[in-house]
Amino acid sequence: MIVVKVGGSAGIDYDAVCADIAARWKTGERLILVHGGSGETNRVAEALGHPPKFVTSPSGYTSRFTDRQTLEIFEMVYCGKMNKGIVERLQRLGVNAVGLSGLDGRILEGKHKDSVRAVENGKVKVLRGDHTGTVERVNTHLIDLLLAGGYLPVLTPPASSYDGVAINVDGDRAAAALAVALKADALLLLSNVPGLLRAYPDETSLIREIPAADVEHYLEFAQDRMKKKVLGAAEAVQGGVRRVIFGDARNGEPVSAALNGQGTVVS
Amino acid sequence: MIVVKVGGSAGIDYDAVCADIAARWKTGERLILVHGGSGETNRVAEALGHPPKFVTSPSGYTSRFTDRQTLEIFEMVYCGKMNKGIVERLQRLGVNAVGLSGLDGRILEGKHKDSVRAVENGKVKVLRGDHTGTVERVNTHLIDLLLAGGYLPVLTPPASSYDGVAINVDGDRAAAALAVALKADALLLLSNVPGLLRAYPDETSLIREIPAADVEHYLEFAQDRMKKKVLGAAEAVQGGVRRVIFGDARNGEPVSAALNGQGTVVS
């Protein structure tokens, strides 16, 4: 079992990702695809007159502030346009894909965080009305049912709170939680860079290998969204996933290339 | 098994529909919910600067002209905002709902109609680039799997063409095809009117009963979107569904009221 997470940033070639997944699926390999949609969500939110708001926590992590209206725009893009676009690509390639959010069958559950601490102009503020959280529990029953039935699951945030409220969760860490729960052989975190870079954005500074015991020490090289990927990788290896690979989803055969060791391999 | 279709027009009380469905589900009754999202799709399409375009066929049926951009907006609203909003309501009520489009698992399949004949200024024109079709085949495997696993399926257009392309299909007729394929005991078509009205919009002119053999004769009383409901009802009864009820989804217990015979009963 391989869990593939593909981001939602500019430059990602979803056609290439889906073609590669379809080819591998047809050989009998079992995969799950988790995707994002952040870039498109920002564009749609701007167009709808409710521009995105990002907050930075005191520990330096950036995340989307998700009020109710933002959550609905988020669902439109992640669960509507992105999810069904990917399912359609896979269906056209003859793969019987099924697109779901973490709300469906409560696949992904966690606590609803209504408030977030954010640094603004050097001061720490508390912002309320947030619909976010962290995946704490993965209910694998529905995924197992789909895989046993011959369906390829295509998953996306939001997740469900323990009370059934939709919460925005980080897609990389959600994929890590899925990989742990499903005892996946590998977790691929694919984005629009070749992997973790020692001197971002210099692509020749790619870090080729990270020892599993040492993942968190590499946080210092991670910029912005890459921080969550490194955190997700640490959580996955701590949870028993033997290989986590940061790979490039911009062209070629992104899944096969990553599994062949191109990118940053954590093992 | 009861198939409930709830429309996407103004005035529909989704909280009431979901509360009623949750209460019945918990008694062991098996239901499937099919929903629309037309009104909200129009609003979002306007806001995104790609206003909806409706065309009228030579035989008098009105439908949405669905170019690729419209299809993506349609998916955002139907599969994103509406579908996940309904799944969230049901999850909050303790029902383990799973939201899917007709593309997922190819539940709903039909031919892709790329061009549509439309009457404009009294002339019949052919418009190309349409992504529409009619459900011709229902693949019940995934629905059966979900129901057997204890999940309540929440379904929405689009459907899948035989080549895996997303196509906009009429939700009422899709629900009718589902009811036939699942050998449902009843099909409820709930909207923002009390049922089929002899003199629309006079709600006191409600037609209480229609003999199954006679459904198509009642097309003359149907305005606009109600025409597709009457057509769907005819298809369902011809396919062996014993009761089709046009009911009111604006308040109360919409599912229970319709099953108790409030509205227009076709049997």
Short mmCIF file of C-alpha atoms in Angstrom, two decimals:
data_model
loop_
_atom_site.label_atom_id
_atom_site.label_comp_id
_atom_site.label_asym_id
_atom_site.label_seq_id
_atom_site.Cartn_x
_atom_site.Cartn_y
_atom_site.Cartn_z
CA MET A 1 0.00 0.00 0.00
CA ILE A 2 1.32 3.40 -1.02
CA VAL A 3 -0.17 6.72 0.08
CA VAL A 4 0.47 9.49 -2.45
CA LYS A 5 -0.14 13.09 -1.42
CA VAL A 6 -0.06 15.70 -4.16
CA GLY A 7 -0.19 19.37 -3.30
CA GLY A 8 -2.31 22.16 -4.66
CA SER A 9 0.35 24.64 -5.74
CA ALA A 10 1.13 26.10 -9.16
CA GLY A 11 3.07 23.91 -11.57
CA ILE A 12 1.80 20.52 -10.45
CA ASP A 13 0.95 18.25 -13.37
CA TYR A 14 -2.16 16.34 -12.31
CA ASP A 15 -2.36 14.61 -15.67
CA ALA A 16 1.12 13.16 -15.14
CA VAL A 17 0.33 12.11 -11.56
CA CYS A 18 -2.93 10.43 -12.59
CA ALA A 19 -1.38 8.66 -15.60
CA ASP A 20 1.40 7.26 -13.44
CA ILE A 21 -1.04 6.15 -10.72
CA ALA A 22 -3.35 4.54 -13.29
CA ALA A 23 -0.46 2.57 -14.84
CA ARG A 24 0.67 1.31 -11.45
CA TRP A 25 -2.89 0.55 -10.26
CA LYS A 26 -3.43 -1.65 -13.30
CA THR A 27 -0.44 -3.81 -12.34
CA GLY A 28 -2.27 -4.58 -9.09
CA GLU A 29 -0.45 -2.12 -6.85
CA ARG A 30 -2.76 -0.60 -4.23
CA LEU A 31 -2.58 3.16 -3.82
CA ILE A 32 -4.50 5.96 -2.17
CA LEU A 33 -4.32 9.50 -3.48
CA VAL A 34 -4.61 12.48 -1.13
CA HIS A 35 -4.69 15.95 -2.67
CA GLY A 36 -4.71 19.63 -1.80
CA GLY A 37 -6.11 22.69 -3.51
CA SER A 38 -4.61 25.66 -1.75
CA GLY A 39 -3.61 27.73 -4.79
CA GLU A 40 -6.99 27.41 -6.47
CA THR A 41 -8.78 28.11 -3.18
CA ASN A 42 -6.88 31.40 -2.94
CA ARG A 43 -7.89 32.35 -6.49
CA VAL A 44 -11.59 31.48 -5.98
CA ALA A 45 -11.68 33.21 -2.58
CA GLU A 46 -10.28 36.38 -4.15
CA ALA A 47 -12.79 36.20 -7.02
CA LEU A 48 -15.68 35.74 -4.58
CA GLY A 49 -14.60 38.80 -2.61
CA HIS A 50 -13.50 36.89 0.49
CA PRO A 51 -9.69 36.85 0.11
CA PRO A 52 -7.65 34.26 2.00
CA LYS A 53 -6.16 35.10 5.37
CA PHE A 54 -3.05 33.29 6.53
CA VAL A 55 -1.84 33.37 10.09
CA THR A 56 1.56 32.48 11.54
CA SER A 57 1.68 30.71 14.89
CA PRO A 58 4.18 31.73 17.59
CA SER A 59 6.21 28.62 16.64
CA GLY A 60 6.44 29.76 13.02
CA TYR A 61 3.88 27.58 11.22
CA THR A 62 1.67 29.27 8.63
CA SER A 63 -1.95 28.17 8.17
CA ARG A 64 -5.17 29.36 6.58
CA PHE A 65 -7.59 31.12 8.93
CA THR A 66 -10.82 29.28 8.15
CA ASP A 67 -13.98 31.12 9.07
CA ARG A 68 -17.29 29.57 8.00
CA GLN A 69 -17.36 31.32 4.63
CA THR A 70 -13.76 30.31 3.94
CA LEU A 71 -14.62 26.71 4.87
CA GLU A 72 -17.38 26.69 2.25
CA ILE A 73 -15.06 28.09 -0.42
CA PHE A 74 -12.43 25.55 0.68
CA GLU A 75 -14.98 22.72 0.25
CA MET A 76 -16.03 24.05 -3.15
CA VAL A 77 -12.47 23.90 -4.43
CA TYR A 78 -11.03 20.89 -2.60
CA CYS A 79 -14.10 18.59 -2.63
CA GLY A 80 -15.69 19.96 -5.80
CA LYS A 81 -13.38 21.20 -8.50
CA MET A 82 -10.12 19.49 -7.46
CA ASN A 83 -11.49 16.18 -6.18
CA LYS A 84 -13.90 15.58 -9.04
CA GLY A 85 -11.32 16.78 -11.58
CA ILE A 86 -8.91 14.10 -10.32
CA VAL A 87 -11.62 11.42 -10.17
CA GLU A 88 -12.59 12.31 -13.75
CA ARG A 89 -8.95 12.03 -14.93
CA LEU A 90 -8.65 8.58 -13.33
CA GLN A 91 -12.04 7.44 -14.67
CA ARG A 92 -10.95 8.50 -18.17
CA LEU A 93 -7.87 6.33 -17.69
CA GLY A 94 -10.05 3.37 -16.76
CA VAL A 95 -9.48 3.46 -13.00
CA ASN A 96 -12.62 3.25 -10.90
CA ALA A 97 -11.82 6.11 -8.54
CA VAL A 98 -14.00 7.32 -5.66
CA GLY A 99 -13.50 10.84 -4.31
CA LEU A 100 -14.16 11.54 -0.64
CA SER A 101 -13.41 14.14 2.01
CA GLY A 102 -12.40 13.31 5.55
CA LEU A 103 -16.01 14.13 6.57
CA ASP A 104 -17.39 11.26 4.51
CA GLY A 105 -17.61 8.16 6.67
CA ARG A 106 -15.66 10.27 9.21
CA ILE A 107 -12.47 8.94 7.66
CA LEU A 108 -10.42 11.70 9.28
CA GLU A 109 -11.32 12.88 12.78
CA GLY A 110 -9.84 15.39 15.18
CA LYS A 111 -10.64 18.14 17.66
CA HIS A 112 -12.23 21.35 16.39
CA LYS A 113 -9.96 24.29 17.22
CA ASP A 114 -12.19 27.34 17.31
CA SER A 115 -9.40 29.78 18.15
CA VAL A 116 -5.86 30.16 16.92
CA ARG A 117 -2.87 32.05 18.31
CA ALA A 118 -1.33 34.22 15.63
CA VAL A 119 1.56 36.63 15.49
CA GLU A 120 0.50 39.97 14.02
CA ASN A 121 2.91 42.94 13.97
CA GLY A 122 5.12 41.17 16.49
CA LYS A 123 2.27 40.58 18.95
CA VAL A 124 0.49 37.31 19.74
CA LYS A 125 -3.27 37.58 19.21
CA VAL A 126 -6.08 35.07 19.65
CA LEU A 127 -8.41 34.81 16.65
CA ARG A 128 -11.80 33.11 17.11
CA GLY A 129 -14.24 31.49 14.68
CA ASP A 130 -11.61 29.23 13.15
CA HIS A 131 -12.65 25.86 11.66
CA THR A 132 -9.40 23.99 11.90
CA GLY A 133 -7.93 21.03 13.67
CA THR A 134 -5.41 18.21 13.45
CA VAL A 135 -6.19 14.64 12.42
CA GLU A 136 -6.00 12.49 15.54
CA ARG A 137 -7.96 9.44 14.43
CA VAL A 138 -8.28 7.66 11.07
CA ASN A 139 -11.28 5.42 10.56
CA THR A 140 -10.04 2.95 7.97
CA HIS A 141 -13.26 0.94 7.61
CA LEU A 142 -14.58 2.83 4.59
CA ILE A 143 -11.17 2.90 2.87
CA ASP A 144 -10.73 -0.84 3.39
CA LEU A 145 -14.25 -1.40 2.03
CA LEU A 146 -13.46 0.64 -1.11
CA LEU A 147 -10.10 -1.01 -1.74
CA ALA A 148 -11.58 -4.49 -1.28
CA GLY A 149 -14.32 -3.50 -3.74
CA GLY A 150 -11.77 -2.49 -6.39
CA TYR A 151 -12.07 1.29 -5.99
CA LEU A 152 -9.17 3.74 -5.76
CA PRO A 153 -9.87 6.25 -2.97
CA VAL A 154 -9.10 9.92 -3.70
CA LEU A 155 -9.13 11.81 -0.41
CA THR A 156 -9.07 15.46 0.55
CA PRO A 157 -9.59 17.69 3.58
CA PRO A 158 -11.72 18.82 5.38
CA ALA A 159 -11.84 16.34 8.24
CA SER A 160 -14.61 15.86 10.77
CA SER A 161 -14.51 17.04 14.36
CA TYR A 162 -15.62 14.51 16.98
CA ASP A 163 -18.97 16.32 16.84
CA GLY A 164 -19.24 16.03 13.05
CA VAL A 165 -18.25 19.62 12.25
CA ALA A 166 -16.11 20.14 9.14
CA ILE A 167 -12.58 21.24 10.04
CA ASN A 168 -9.72 22.31 7.81
CA VAL A 169 -6.70 20.10 8.43
CA ASP A 170 -3.27 20.07 6.88
CA GLY A 171 -3.24 17.68 3.92
CA ASP A 172 0.35 16.49 4.39
CA ARG A 173 -0.16 15.58 8.01
CA ALA A 174 -3.53 14.00 7.15
CA ALA A 175 -1.76 11.86 4.53
CA ALA A 176 0.84 10.90 7.16
CA ALA A 177 -1.91 9.86 9.58
CA LEU A 178 -3.54 7.81 6.80
CA ALA A 179 -0.24 6.12 5.93
CA VAL A 180 0.29 5.17 9.57
CA ALA A 181 -3.27 3.89 10.04
CA LEU A 182 -3.16 1.86 6.82
CA LYS A 183 0.33 0.54 7.61
CA ALA A 184 1.48 1.84 4.23
CA ASP A 185 4.82 0.74 2.81
CA ALA A 186 5.56 4.27 1.64
CA LEU A 187 4.24 7.82 1.86
CA LEU A 188 5.00 10.15 -1.05
CA LEU A 189 4.65 13.89 -0.49
CA LEU A 190 4.72 15.37 -3.99
CA SER A 191 4.84 19.10 -4.70
CA ASN A 192 6.29 21.68 -7.08
CA VAL A 193 9.90 21.35 -5.90
CA PRO A 194 12.33 18.42 -6.29
CA GLY A 195 12.31 17.70 -2.54
CA LEU A 196 13.69 19.34 0.58
CA LEU A 197 16.26 21.96 -0.41
CA ARG A 198 19.19 22.94 1.79
CA ALA A 199 19.15 26.45 0.27
CA TYR A 200 15.60 27.13 -1.00
CA PRO A 201 14.87 27.89 -3.87
CA ASP A 202 18.17 26.56 -5.27
CA GLU A 203 17.11 23.20 -6.71
CA THR A 204 20.70 21.96 -6.90
CA SER A 205 20.79 22.03 -3.10
CA LEU A 206 18.46 19.02 -2.86
CA ILE A 207 18.92 16.95 0.28
CA ARG A 208 18.92 13.35 -1.00
CA GLU A 209 18.59 11.42 2.23
CA ILE A 210 17.41 12.01 5.77
CA PRO A 211 17.87 9.38 8.47
CA ALA A 212 14.49 8.57 10.01
CA ALA A 213 15.67 9.31 13.54
CA ASP A 214 16.77 12.76 12.48
CA VAL A 215 13.79 14.17 10.55
CA GLU A 216 12.94 16.97 12.94
CA HIS A 217 16.47 18.37 12.74
CA TYR A 218 15.81 19.10 9.08
CA LEU A 219 12.95 21.47 9.93
CA GLU A 220 15.46 24.33 9.80
CA PHE A 221 15.77 23.91 6.01
CA ALA A 222 12.01 23.89 5.41
CA GLN A 223 10.28 27.03 4.18
CA ASP A 224 6.56 27.79 4.61
CA ARG A 225 4.43 24.85 3.49
CA MET A 226 7.44 22.49 3.42
CA LYS A 227 7.49 22.68 7.23
CA LYS A 228 4.26 20.72 7.46
CA LYS A 229 5.66 18.12 5.07
CA VAL A 230 8.70 17.60 7.28
CA LEU A 231 6.44 17.41 10.33
CA GLY A 232 4.20 14.90 8.49
CA ALA A 233 7.25 12.85 7.51
CA ALA A 234 8.39 12.75 11.13
CA GLU A 235 4.93 11.62 12.26
CA ALA A 236 4.80 8.94 9.56
CA VAL A 237 8.19 7.41 10.33
CA GLN A 238 7.49 7.54 14.07
CA GLY A 239 4.24 5.72 13.30
CA GLY A 240 6.02 2.90 11.47
CA VAL A 241 5.99 3.96 7.79
CA ARG A 242 9.35 2.77 6.49
CA ARG A 243 9.83 5.24 3.63
CA VAL A 244 8.68 8.82 3.20
CA ILE A 245 9.75 10.58 0.03
CA PHE A 246 9.45 14.27 -0.87
CA GLY A 247 9.10 14.21 -4.66
CA ASP A 248 8.46 16.39 -7.68
CA ALA A 249 4.97 16.42 -9.23
CA ARG A 250 5.70 18.81 -12.09
CA ASN A 251 6.25 16.29 -14.87
CA GLY A 252 7.38 12.83 -15.93
CA GLU A 253 6.18 9.90 -13.82
CA PRO A 254 6.05 11.58 -10.42
CA VAL A 255 5.01 8.55 -8.37
CA SER A 256 7.43 6.10 -10.00
CA ALA A 257 10.30 8.60 -9.85
CA ALA A 258 9.76 9.16 -6.14
CA LEU A 259 9.53 5.43 -5.45
CA ASN A 260 12.80 5.03 -7.39
CA GLY A 261 14.43 7.37 -4.93
CA GLN A 262 14.33 10.67 -6.80
CA GLY A 263 13.70 13.46 -4.34
CA THR A 264 14.41 13.47 -0.62
CA VAL A 265 14.17 10.01 0.90
CA VAL A 266 13.45 9.65 4.60
CA SER A 267 14.13 6.08 5.72
CA MET B 1 -35.43 1.36 0.43
CA ILE B 2 -36.50 4.95 -0.16
CA VAL B 3 -34.80 7.36 -2.54
CA VAL B 4 -35.22 10.99 -1.47
CA LYS B 5 -34.38 13.74 -3.96
CA VAL B 6 -34.24 17.26 -2.62
CA GLY B 7 -33.87 20.20 -4.97
CA GLY B 8 -31.53 23.14 -4.91
CA SER B 9 -34.00 26.02 -5.07
CA ALA B 10 -34.63 28.85 -2.63
CA GLY B 11 -36.68 28.07 0.46
CA ILE B 12 -35.66 24.45 0.94
CA ASP B 13 -34.93 23.61 4.57
CA TYR B 14 -31.98 21.22 4.49
CA ASP B 15 -31.84 21.11 8.29
CA ALA B 16 -35.42 19.82 8.36
CA VAL B 17 -34.77 17.28 5.61
CA CYS B 18 -31.62 15.98 7.31
CA ALA B 19 -33.23 15.81 10.77
CA ASP B 20 -36.13 13.79 9.36
CA ILE B 21 -33.82 11.46 7.44
CA ALA B 22 -31.59 10.96 10.50
CA ALA B 23 -34.56 10.06 12.70
CA ARG B 24 -35.84 7.52 10.16
CA TRP B 25 -32.35 6.09 9.47
CA LYS B 26 -31.92 5.41 13.18
CA THR B 27 -35.05 3.24 13.19
CA GLY B 28 -33.35 1.01 10.63
CA GLU B 29 -35.03 2.39 7.51
CA ARG B 30 -32.66 2.45 4.54
CA LEU B 31 -32.59 5.69 2.54
CA ILE B 32 -30.51 7.34 -0.11
CA LEU B 33 -30.42 11.12 -0.48
CA VAL B 34 -29.97 12.75 -3.87
CA HIS B 35 -29.62 16.53 -4.00
CA GLY B 36 -29.36 19.46 -6.37
CA GLY B 37 -27.73 22.87 -6.13
CA SER B 38 -29.07 24.88 -9.01
CA GLY B 39 -29.89 28.11 -7.18
CA GLU B 40 -26.50 28.34 -5.46
CA THR B 41 -24.71 27.41 -8.71
CA ASN B 42 -26.38 30.39 -10.37
CA ARG B 43 -25.25 32.71 -7.57
CA VAL B 44 -21.64 31.47 -7.60
CA ALA B 45 -21.47 31.54 -11.40
CA GLU B 46 -22.64 35.18 -11.38
CA ALA B 47 -20.12 36.08 -8.67
CA LEU B 48 -17.30 34.43 -10.64
CA GLY B 49 -18.19 36.40 -13.74
CA HIS B 50 -19.47 33.42 -15.74
CA PRO B 51 -23.25 33.80 -15.45
CA PRO B 52 -25.50 30.79 -16.05
CA LYS B 53 -26.96 30.18 -19.47
CA PHE B 54 -30.21 28.28 -19.80
CA VAL B 55 -31.47 26.89 -23.08
CA THR B 56 -34.93 25.69 -24.06
CA SER B 57 -35.22 22.66 -26.31
CA PRO B 58 -37.70 22.59 -29.22
CA SER B 59 -39.92 20.32 -27.07
CA GLY B 60 -39.99 22.92 -24.29
CA TYR B 61 -37.58 21.58 -21.69
CA THR B 62 -35.23 24.07 -20.04
CA SER B 63 -31.70 23.04 -19.10
CA ARG B 64 -28.38 24.57 -18.12
CA PHE B 65 -25.87 24.97 -20.96
CA THR B 66 -22.77 23.45 -19.40
CA ASP B 67 -19.50 24.49 -20.98
CA ARG B 68 -16.29 23.33 -19.29
CA GLN B 69 -16.07 26.36 -17.00
CA THR B 70 -19.71 25.98 -16.00
CA LEU B 71 -19.10 22.29 -15.28
CA GLU B 72 -16.32 23.21 -12.86
CA ILE B 73 -18.51 25.77 -11.09
CA PHE B 74 -21.31 23.20 -11.04
CA GLU B 75 -18.95 20.67 -9.39
CA MET B 76 -17.77 23.26 -6.88
CA VAL B 77 -21.30 23.93 -5.70
CA TYR B 78 -22.96 20.52 -6.08
CA CYS B 79 -20.06 18.26 -5.03
CA GLY B 80 -18.33 20.76 -2.74
CA LYS B 81 -20.53 23.20 -0.86
CA MET B 82 -23.90 21.43 -1.11
CA ASN B 83 -22.79 17.81 -0.82
CA LYS B 84 -20.37 18.34 2.06
CA GLY B 85 -22.82 20.69 3.78
CA ILE B 86 -25.43 17.91 3.77
CA VAL B 87 -22.92 15.24 4.83
CA GLU B 88 -21.84 17.53 7.70
CA ARG B 89 -25.46 18.03 8.82
CA LEU B 90 -26.01 14.26 8.86
CA GLN B 91 -22.71 13.58 10.64
CA ARG B 92 -23.65 16.12 13.31
CA LEU B 93 -26.89 14.17 13.77
CA GLY B 94 -24.92 10.95 14.23
CA VAL B 95 -25.55 9.45 10.80
CA ASN B 96 -22.45 8.15 9.05
CA ALA B 97 -23.09 9.75 5.66
CA VAL B 98 -20.88 9.44 2.58
CA GLY B 99 -21.17 12.05 -0.17
CA LEU B 100 -20.53 11.05 -3.76
CA SER B 101 -21.12 12.29 -7.28
CA GLY B 102 -22.24 10.09 -10.13
CA LEU B 103 -18.61 10.14 -11.35
CA ASP B 104 -17.40 8.35 -8.23
CA GLY B 105 -17.42 4.64 -8.85
CA ARG B 106 -19.25 5.56 -12.07
CA ILE B 107 -22.51 5.25 -10.14
CA LEU B 108 -24.39 7.17 -12.84
CA GLU B 109 -23.47 6.65 -16.49
CA GLY B 110 -24.80 7.98 -19.77
CA LYS B 111 -23.84 9.30 -23.17
CA HIS B 112 -22.04 12.63 -23.38
CA LYS B 113 -24.10 15.08 -25.44
CA ASP B 114 -21.66 17.63 -26.80
CA SER B 115 -24.26 19.66 -28.67
CA VAL B 116 -27.76 20.78 -27.79
CA ARG B 117 -30.61 22.08 -29.91
CA ALA B 118 -31.99 25.28 -28.47
CA VAL B 119 -34.70 27.71 -29.41
CA GLU B 120 -33.39 31.28 -29.51
CA ASN B 121 -35.56 34.12 -30.79
CA GLY B 122 -37.94 31.61 -32.34
CA LYS B 123 -35.16 29.82 -34.26
CA VAL B 124 -33.63 26.42 -33.52
CA LYS B 125 -29.86 26.63 -33.12
CA VAL B 126 -27.25 23.99 -32.39
CA LEU B 127 -24.91 24.90 -29.51
CA ARG B 128 -21.64 22.94 -29.13
CA GLY B 129 -19.28 22.37 -26.20
CA ASP B 130 -22.04 21.17 -23.88
CA HIS B 131 -21.23 18.72 -21.07
CA THR B 132 -24.60 17.16 -20.52
CA GLY B 133 -26.31 13.82 -20.87
CA THR B 134 -28.99 11.56 -19.48
CA VAL B 135 -28.45 8.74 -17.01
CA GLU B 136 -28.83 5.46 -18.89
CA ARG B 137 -27.09 3.07 -16.53
CA VAL B 138 -26.82 2.90 -12.75
CA ASN B 139 -23.97 0.91 -11.26
CA THR B 140 -25.34 -0.10 -7.88
CA HIS B 141 -22.26 -1.99 -6.65
CA LEU B 142 -20.77 0.93 -4.71
CA ILE B 143 -24.14 1.97 -3.24
CA ASP B 144 -24.84 -1.58 -2.10
CA LEU B 145 -21.35 -1.74 -0.58
CA LEU B 146 -21.95 1.50 1.36
CA LEU B 147 -25.40 0.52 2.59
CA ALA B 148 -24.16 -2.92 3.69
CA GLY B 149 -21.33 -1.14 5.53
CA GLY B 150 -23.77 1.08 7.44
CA TYR B 151 -23.22 4.29 5.46
CA LEU B 152 -25.94 6.60 4.15
CA PRO B 153 -25.11 7.61 0.55
CA VAL B 154 -25.62 11.27 -0.38
CA LEU B 155 -25.51 11.53 -4.17
CA THR B 156 -25.34 14.40 -6.61
CA PRO B 157 -24.70 15.07 -10.30
CA PRO B 158 -22.55 15.16 -12.37
CA ALA B 159 -22.65 11.68 -13.88
CA SER B 160 -19.94 9.98 -15.91
CA SER B 161 -20.02 9.50 -19.67
CA TYR B 162 -19.14 6.01 -20.91
CA ASP B 163 -15.65 7.47 -21.51
CA GLY B 164 -15.34 8.83 -17.98
CA VAL B 165 -16.08 12.48 -18.83
CA ALA B 166 -18.13 14.43 -16.27
CA ILE B 167 -21.60 15.28 -17.60
CA ASN B 168 -24.34 17.40 -16.10
CA VAL B 169 -27.51 15.35 -15.75
CA ASP B 170 -30.92 16.22 -14.40
CA GLY B 171 -31.06 15.35 -10.71
CA ASP B 172 -34.72 14.32 -10.67
CA ARG B 173 -34.35 11.90 -13.53
CA ALA B 174 -31.07 10.62 -12.02
CA ALA B 175 -32.94 9.95 -8.76
CA ALA B 176 -35.63 8.13 -10.75
CA ALA B 177 -32.99 5.95 -12.44
CA LEU B 178 -31.47 5.20 -9.03
CA ALA B 179 -34.86 4.28 -7.57
CA VAL B 180 -35.51 1.88 -10.45
CA ALA B 181 -32.05 0.29 -10.26
CA LEU B 182 -32.25 -0.13 -6.48
CA LYS B 183 -35.85 -1.43 -6.68
CA ALA B 184 -36.85 1.28 -4.20
CA ASP B 185 -40.24 1.15 -2.51
CA ALA B 186 -40.69 4.87 -2.99
CA LEU B 187 -39.15 7.87 -4.70
CA LEU B 188 -39.71 11.27 -3.10
CA LEU B 189 -39.11 14.37 -5.21
CA LEU B 190 -39.03 17.24 -2.71
CA SER B 191 -38.89 20.90 -3.69
CA ASN B 192 -40.12 24.34 -2.67
CA VAL B 193 -43.77 23.78 -3.65
CA PRO B 194 -46.38 21.47 -2.06
CA GLY B 195 -46.47 19.21 -5.14
CA LEU B 196 -47.78 19.43 -8.68
CA LEU B 197 -50.11 22.40 -8.97
CA ARG B 198 -53.01 22.53 -11.44
CA ALA B 199 -52.70 26.33 -11.57
CA TYR B 200 -49.11 27.22 -10.67
CA PRO B 201 -48.27 29.11 -8.41
CA ASP B 202 -51.64 28.75 -6.61
CA GLU B 203 -50.80 26.28 -3.85
CA THR B 204 -54.47 25.50 -3.20
CA SER B 205 -54.61 23.92 -6.65
CA LEU B 206 -52.48 20.95 -5.51
CA ILE B 207 -53.13 17.76 -7.46
CA ARG B 208 -53.38 15.09 -4.76
CA GLU B 209 -53.21 11.93 -6.84
CA ILE B 210 -52.06 10.83 -10.24
CA PRO B 211 -52.74 7.32 -11.55
CA ALA B 212 -49.45 5.71 -12.54
CA ALA B 213 -50.62 4.93 -16.06
CA ASP B 214 -51.46 8.56 -16.62
CA VAL B 215 -48.38 10.47 -15.44
CA GLU B 216 -47.39 11.90 -18.79
CA HIS B 217 -50.80 13.48 -19.27
CA TYR B 218 -50.02 15.69 -16.28
CA LEU B 219 -47.03 17.24 -18.02
CA GLU B 220 -49.33 20.05 -19.17
CA PHE B 221 -49.62 21.33 -15.58
CA ALA B 222 -45.86 21.30 -14.98
CA GLN B 223 -43.90 24.55 -15.22
CA ASP B 224 -40.16 24.79 -15.85
CA ARG B 225 -38.22 22.49 -13.54
CA MET B 226 -41.37 20.61 -12.51
CA LYS B 227 -41.47 19.13 -16.02
CA LYS B 228 -38.37 17.06 -15.34
CA LYS B 229 -39.91 15.85 -12.08
CA VAL B 230 -43.02 14.62 -13.89
CA LEU B 231 -40.82 12.98 -16.51
CA GLY B 232 -38.73 11.36 -13.75
CA ALA B 233 -41.90 10.16 -12.03
CA ALA B 234 -43.11 8.58 -15.27
CA GLU B 235 -39.75 6.83 -15.73
CA ALA B 236 -39.75 5.58 -12.14
CA VAL B 237 -43.25 4.11 -12.22
CA GLN B 238 -42.60 2.56 -15.63
CA GLY B 239 -39.45 1.05 -14.10
CA GLY B 240 -41.42 -0.57 -11.27
CA VAL B 241 -41.25 1.96 -8.40
CA ARG B 242 -44.67 1.70 -6.78
CA ARG B 243 -44.93 5.17 -5.27
CA VAL B 244 -43.53 8.49 -6.41
CA ILE B 245 -44.43 11.53 -4.33
CA PHE B 246 -43.86 15.21 -5.12
CA GLY B 247 -43.47 16.77 -1.67
CA ASP B 248 -42.64 19.99 0.13
CA ALA B 249 -39.13 20.46 1.57
CA ARG B 250 -39.67 23.89 3.10
CA ASN B 251 -40.34 22.85 6.70
CA GLY B 252 -41.71 20.28 9.13
CA GLU B 253 -40.72 16.66 8.51
CA PRO B 254 -40.52 16.68 4.72
CA VAL B 255 -39.73 13.00 4.19
CA SER B 256 -42.29 11.67 6.69
CA ALA B 257 -44.98 14.05 5.43
CA ALA B 258 -44.47 12.92 1.83
CA LEU B 259 -44.49 9.24 2.84
CA ASN B 260 -47.75 9.94 4.70
CA GLY B 261 -49.25 11.09 1.45
CA GLN B 262 -48.89 14.86 1.71
CA GLY B 263 -48.12 16.27 -1.71
CA THR B 264 -48.87 14.72 -5.07
CA VAL B 265 -48.88 10.93 -4.94
CA VAL B 266 -48.26 8.96 -8.12
CA SER B 267 -49.19 5.31 -7.61
#
